[in-house]
mmCIF file of C-alpha atoms in Angstrom:
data_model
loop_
_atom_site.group_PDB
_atom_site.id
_atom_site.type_symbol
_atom_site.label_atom_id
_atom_site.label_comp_id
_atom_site.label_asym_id
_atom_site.label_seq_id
_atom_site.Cartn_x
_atom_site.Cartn_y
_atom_site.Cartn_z
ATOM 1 C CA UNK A 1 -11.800 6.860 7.558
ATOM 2 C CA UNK A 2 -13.948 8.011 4.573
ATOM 3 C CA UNK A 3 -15.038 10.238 2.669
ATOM 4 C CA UNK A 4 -17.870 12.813 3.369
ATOM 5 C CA UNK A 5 -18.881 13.792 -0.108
ATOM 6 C CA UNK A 6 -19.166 11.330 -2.814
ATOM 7 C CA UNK A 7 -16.589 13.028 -5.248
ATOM 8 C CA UNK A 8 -13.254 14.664 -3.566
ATOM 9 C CA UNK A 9 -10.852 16.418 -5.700
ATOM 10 C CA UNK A 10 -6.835 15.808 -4.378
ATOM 11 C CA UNK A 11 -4.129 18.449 -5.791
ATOM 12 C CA UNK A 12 -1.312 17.734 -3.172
ATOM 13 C CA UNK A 13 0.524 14.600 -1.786
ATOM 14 C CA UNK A 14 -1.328 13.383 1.412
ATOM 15 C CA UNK A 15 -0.115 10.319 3.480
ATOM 16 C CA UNK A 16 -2.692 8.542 5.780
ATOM 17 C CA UNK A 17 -0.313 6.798 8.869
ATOM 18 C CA UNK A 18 -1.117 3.318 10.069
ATOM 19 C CA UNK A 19 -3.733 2.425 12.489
ATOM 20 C CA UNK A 20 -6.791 3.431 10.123
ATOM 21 C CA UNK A 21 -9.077 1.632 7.561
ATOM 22 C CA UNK A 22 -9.644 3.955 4.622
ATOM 23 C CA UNK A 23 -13.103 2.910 3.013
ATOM 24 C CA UNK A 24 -14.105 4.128 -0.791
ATOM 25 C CA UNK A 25 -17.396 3.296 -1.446
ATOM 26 C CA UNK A 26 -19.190 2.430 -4.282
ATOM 27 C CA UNK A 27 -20.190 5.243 -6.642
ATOM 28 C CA UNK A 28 -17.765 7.497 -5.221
ATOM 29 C CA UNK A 29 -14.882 9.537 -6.959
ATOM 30 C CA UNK A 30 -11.459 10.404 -6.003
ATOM 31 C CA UNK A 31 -9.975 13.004 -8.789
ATOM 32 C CA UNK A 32 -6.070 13.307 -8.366
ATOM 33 C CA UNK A 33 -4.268 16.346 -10.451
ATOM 34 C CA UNK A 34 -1.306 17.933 -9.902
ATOM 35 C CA UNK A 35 0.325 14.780 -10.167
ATOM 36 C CA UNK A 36 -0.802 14.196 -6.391
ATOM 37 C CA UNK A 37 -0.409 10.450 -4.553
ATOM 38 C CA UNK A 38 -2.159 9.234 -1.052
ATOM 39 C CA UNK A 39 0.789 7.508 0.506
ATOM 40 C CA UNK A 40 -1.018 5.204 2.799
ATOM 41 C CA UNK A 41 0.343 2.729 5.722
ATOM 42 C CA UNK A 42 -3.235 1.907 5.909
ATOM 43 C CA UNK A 43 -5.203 -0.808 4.809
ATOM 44 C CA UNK A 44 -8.053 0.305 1.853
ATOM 45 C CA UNK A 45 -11.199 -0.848 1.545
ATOM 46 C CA UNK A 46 -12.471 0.337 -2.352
ATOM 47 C CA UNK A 47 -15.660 -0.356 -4.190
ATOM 48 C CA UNK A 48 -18.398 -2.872 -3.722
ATOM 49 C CA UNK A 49 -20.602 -4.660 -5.953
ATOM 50 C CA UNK A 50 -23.068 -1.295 -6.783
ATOM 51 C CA UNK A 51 -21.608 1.145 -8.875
ATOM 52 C CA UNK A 52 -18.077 1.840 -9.976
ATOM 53 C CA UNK A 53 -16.057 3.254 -7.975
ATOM 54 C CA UNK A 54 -14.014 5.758 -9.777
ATOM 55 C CA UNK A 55 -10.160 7.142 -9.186
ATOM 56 C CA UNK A 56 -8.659 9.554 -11.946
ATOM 57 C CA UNK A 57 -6.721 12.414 -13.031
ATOM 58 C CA UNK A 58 -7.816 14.270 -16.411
ATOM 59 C CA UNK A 59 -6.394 14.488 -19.980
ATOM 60 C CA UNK A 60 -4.787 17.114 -19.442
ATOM 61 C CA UNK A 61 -3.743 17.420 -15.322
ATOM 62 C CA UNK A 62 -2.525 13.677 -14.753
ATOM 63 C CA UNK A 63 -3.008 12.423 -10.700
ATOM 64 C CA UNK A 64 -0.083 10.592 -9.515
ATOM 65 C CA UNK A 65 -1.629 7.556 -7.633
ATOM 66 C CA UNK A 66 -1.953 5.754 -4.563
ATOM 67 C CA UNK A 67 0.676 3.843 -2.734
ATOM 68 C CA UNK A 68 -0.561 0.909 0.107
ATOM 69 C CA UNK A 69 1.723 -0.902 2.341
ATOM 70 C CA UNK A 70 3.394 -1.511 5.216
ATOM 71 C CA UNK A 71 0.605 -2.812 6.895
ATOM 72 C CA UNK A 72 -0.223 -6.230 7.616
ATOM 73 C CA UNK A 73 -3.834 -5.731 7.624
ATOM 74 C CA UNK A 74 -5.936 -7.011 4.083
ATOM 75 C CA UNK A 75 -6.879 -4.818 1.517
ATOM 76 C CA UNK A 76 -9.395 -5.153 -1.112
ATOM 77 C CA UNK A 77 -10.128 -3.672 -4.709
ATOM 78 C CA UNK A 78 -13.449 -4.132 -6.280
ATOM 79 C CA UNK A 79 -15.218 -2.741 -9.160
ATOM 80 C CA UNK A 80 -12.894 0.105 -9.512
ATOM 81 C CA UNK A 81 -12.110 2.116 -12.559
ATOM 82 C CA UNK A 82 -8.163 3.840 -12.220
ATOM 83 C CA UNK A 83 -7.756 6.322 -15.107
ATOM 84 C CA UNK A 84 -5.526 9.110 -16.400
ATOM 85 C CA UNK A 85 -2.932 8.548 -13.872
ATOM 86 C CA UNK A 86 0.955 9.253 -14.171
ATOM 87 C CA UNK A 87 2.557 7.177 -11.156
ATOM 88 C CA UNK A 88 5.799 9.104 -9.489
ATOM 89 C CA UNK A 89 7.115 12.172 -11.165
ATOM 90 C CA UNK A 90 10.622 11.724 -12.046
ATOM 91 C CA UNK A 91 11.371 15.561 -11.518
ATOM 92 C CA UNK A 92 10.320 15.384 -7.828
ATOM 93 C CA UNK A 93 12.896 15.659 -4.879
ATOM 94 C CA UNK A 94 10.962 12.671 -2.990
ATOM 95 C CA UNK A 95 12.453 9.914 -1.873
ATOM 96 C CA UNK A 96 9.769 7.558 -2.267
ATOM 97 C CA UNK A 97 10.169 6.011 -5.894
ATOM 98 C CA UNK A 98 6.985 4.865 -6.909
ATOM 99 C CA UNK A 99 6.778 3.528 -10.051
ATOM 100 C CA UNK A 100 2.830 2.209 -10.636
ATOM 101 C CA UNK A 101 -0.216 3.968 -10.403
ATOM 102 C CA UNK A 102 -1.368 1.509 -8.127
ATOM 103 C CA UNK A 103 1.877 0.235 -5.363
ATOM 104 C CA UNK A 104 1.185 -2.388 -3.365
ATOM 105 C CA UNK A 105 4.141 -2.807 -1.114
ATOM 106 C CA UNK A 106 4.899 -5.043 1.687
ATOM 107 C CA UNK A 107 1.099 -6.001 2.317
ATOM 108 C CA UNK A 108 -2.145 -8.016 1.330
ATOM 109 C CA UNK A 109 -4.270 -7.753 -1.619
ATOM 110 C CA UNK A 110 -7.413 -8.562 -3.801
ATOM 111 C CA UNK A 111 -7.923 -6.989 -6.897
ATOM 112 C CA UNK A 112 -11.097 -7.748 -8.416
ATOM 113 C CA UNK A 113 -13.111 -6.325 -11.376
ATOM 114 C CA UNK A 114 -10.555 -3.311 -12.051
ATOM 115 C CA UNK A 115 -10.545 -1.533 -15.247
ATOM 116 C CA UNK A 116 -6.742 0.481 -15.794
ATOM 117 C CA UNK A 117 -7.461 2.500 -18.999
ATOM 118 C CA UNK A 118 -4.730 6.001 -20.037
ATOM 119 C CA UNK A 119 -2.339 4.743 -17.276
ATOM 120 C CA UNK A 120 0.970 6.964 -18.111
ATOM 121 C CA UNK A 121 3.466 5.593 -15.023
ATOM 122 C CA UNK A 122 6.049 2.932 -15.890
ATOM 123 C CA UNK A 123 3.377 0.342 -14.257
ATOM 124 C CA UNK A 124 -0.462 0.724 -13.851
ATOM 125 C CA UNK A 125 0.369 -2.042 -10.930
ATOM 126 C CA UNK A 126 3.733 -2.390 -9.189
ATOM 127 C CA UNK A 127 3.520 -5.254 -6.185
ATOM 128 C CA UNK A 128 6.584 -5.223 -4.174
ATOM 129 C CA UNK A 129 7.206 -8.266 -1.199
ATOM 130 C CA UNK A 130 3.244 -8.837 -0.934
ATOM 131 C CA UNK A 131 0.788 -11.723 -1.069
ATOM 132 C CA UNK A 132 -1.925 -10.688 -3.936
ATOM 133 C CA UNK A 133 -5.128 -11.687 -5.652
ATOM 134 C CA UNK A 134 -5.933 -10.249 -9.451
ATOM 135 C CA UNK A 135 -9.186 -11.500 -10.960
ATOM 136 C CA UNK A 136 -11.236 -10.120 -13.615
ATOM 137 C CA UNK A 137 -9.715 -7.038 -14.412
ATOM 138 C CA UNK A 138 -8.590 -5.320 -17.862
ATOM 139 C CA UNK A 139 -5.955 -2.989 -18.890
ATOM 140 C CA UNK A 140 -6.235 -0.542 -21.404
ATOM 141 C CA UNK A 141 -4.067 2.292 -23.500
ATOM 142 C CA UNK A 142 -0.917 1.553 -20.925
ATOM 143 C CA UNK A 143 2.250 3.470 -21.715
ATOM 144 C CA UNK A 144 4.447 0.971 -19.926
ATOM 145 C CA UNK A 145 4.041 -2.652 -18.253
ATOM 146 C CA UNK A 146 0.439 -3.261 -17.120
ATOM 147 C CA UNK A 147 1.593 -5.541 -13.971
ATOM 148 C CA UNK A 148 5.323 -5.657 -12.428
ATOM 149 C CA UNK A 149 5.093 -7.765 -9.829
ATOM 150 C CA UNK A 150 8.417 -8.541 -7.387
ATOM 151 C CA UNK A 151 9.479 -10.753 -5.019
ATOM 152 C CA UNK A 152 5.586 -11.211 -4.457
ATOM 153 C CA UNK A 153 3.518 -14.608 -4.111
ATOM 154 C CA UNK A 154 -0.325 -14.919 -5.352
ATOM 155 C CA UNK A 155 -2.557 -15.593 -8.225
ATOM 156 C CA UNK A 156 -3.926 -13.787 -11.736
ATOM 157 C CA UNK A 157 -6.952 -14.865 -13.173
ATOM 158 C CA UNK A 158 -9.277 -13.680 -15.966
ATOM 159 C CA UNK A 159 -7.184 -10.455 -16.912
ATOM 160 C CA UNK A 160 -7.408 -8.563 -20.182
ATOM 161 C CA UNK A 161 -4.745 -6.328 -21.965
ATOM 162 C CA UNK A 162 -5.023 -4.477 -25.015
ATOM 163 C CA UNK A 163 -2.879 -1.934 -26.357
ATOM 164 C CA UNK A 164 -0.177 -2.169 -23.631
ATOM 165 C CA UNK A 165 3.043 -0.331 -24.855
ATOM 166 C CA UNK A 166 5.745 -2.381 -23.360
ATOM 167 C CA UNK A 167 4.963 -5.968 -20.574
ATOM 168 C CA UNK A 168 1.736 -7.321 -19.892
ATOM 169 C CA UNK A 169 3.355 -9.074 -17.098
ATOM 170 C CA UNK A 170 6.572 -8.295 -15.570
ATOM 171 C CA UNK A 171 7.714 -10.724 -12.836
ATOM 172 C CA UNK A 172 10.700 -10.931 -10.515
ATOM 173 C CA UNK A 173 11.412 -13.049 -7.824
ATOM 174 C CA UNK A 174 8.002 -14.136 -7.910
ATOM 175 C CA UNK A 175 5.523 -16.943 -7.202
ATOM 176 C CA UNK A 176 2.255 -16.315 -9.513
#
């Protein structure tokens, strides 16, 4: 699955159900508002080595975020900016709690050259039960923790945090 235009605007919650890939290509744009997630069971495929690859919300209409798991099939990050997002809204009558901007949960992982700059949820990454790799990325202007990682197993290398308003690194449970 992908994208036909290069930049897509998202206002609503829309979940993608197993059995796809979802592919974000360099260069392209993916604009949440509304507070609006993709709830995926689907593995991702985001970025290349081109251009970055961009996922936002604006100043003033914060996107929600995405949310990948459930799927035992790999995923991988790369060269991604993630911007302006709020993570779940606490007002909503969902019963999905999702607490990053990015959730990883119950799945694979690499995370690789990934700026997180105006991230407004309680985690720009939440990994729940999930093997994961994080290298060479930087968080910026974070209202909460920058990386809550639980009951999870992987590695962090070369990461960056400035200005992060409450844990760089939040683990649980974890082998990092």
């Amino acid at each position: 699955m992908f994208f036909v235009n290069n930049k897509v605007n998202i206002n609503e919650n829309i979940f993608i159900p197993s059995g796809y890939l979802i592919n974000i290509k360099s260069n392209e744009e993916i604009i949440l508002t509304n507070n609006a997630f993709i709830i995926s069971n689907s593995p991702w495929t985001i970025g290349g080595e081109d251009k970055k690859t961009i996922i936002t919300g604006s100043a003033d209409n914060l996107g929600g975020g995405i949310f990948i798991g459930d799927t035992n099939d790999f995923s991988t990050i790369k060269n991604t900016n993630f911007s302006y997002l709020n993570g779940y809204d606490l007002k909503s009558n969902s019963e999905l709690i999702l607490f990053g901007a990015l959730n990883i949960h119950q799945t694979k992982v690499e995370i690789e050259n990934v700026n997180f700059d105006n991230i407004f949820s309680e985690d720009a990454i939440n990994i729940f039960r999930s093997d994961f790799k994080i290298k060479s990325t930087k968080f910026k202007n974070i209202y909460s923790d920058a990386i809550d990682i639980d009951f999870s197993d992987g590695k962090i290398n070369l990461v960056n945090f400035l200005n992060i308003k409450n844990d760089a690194m939040d683990f649980s449970g974890s082998n990092v």
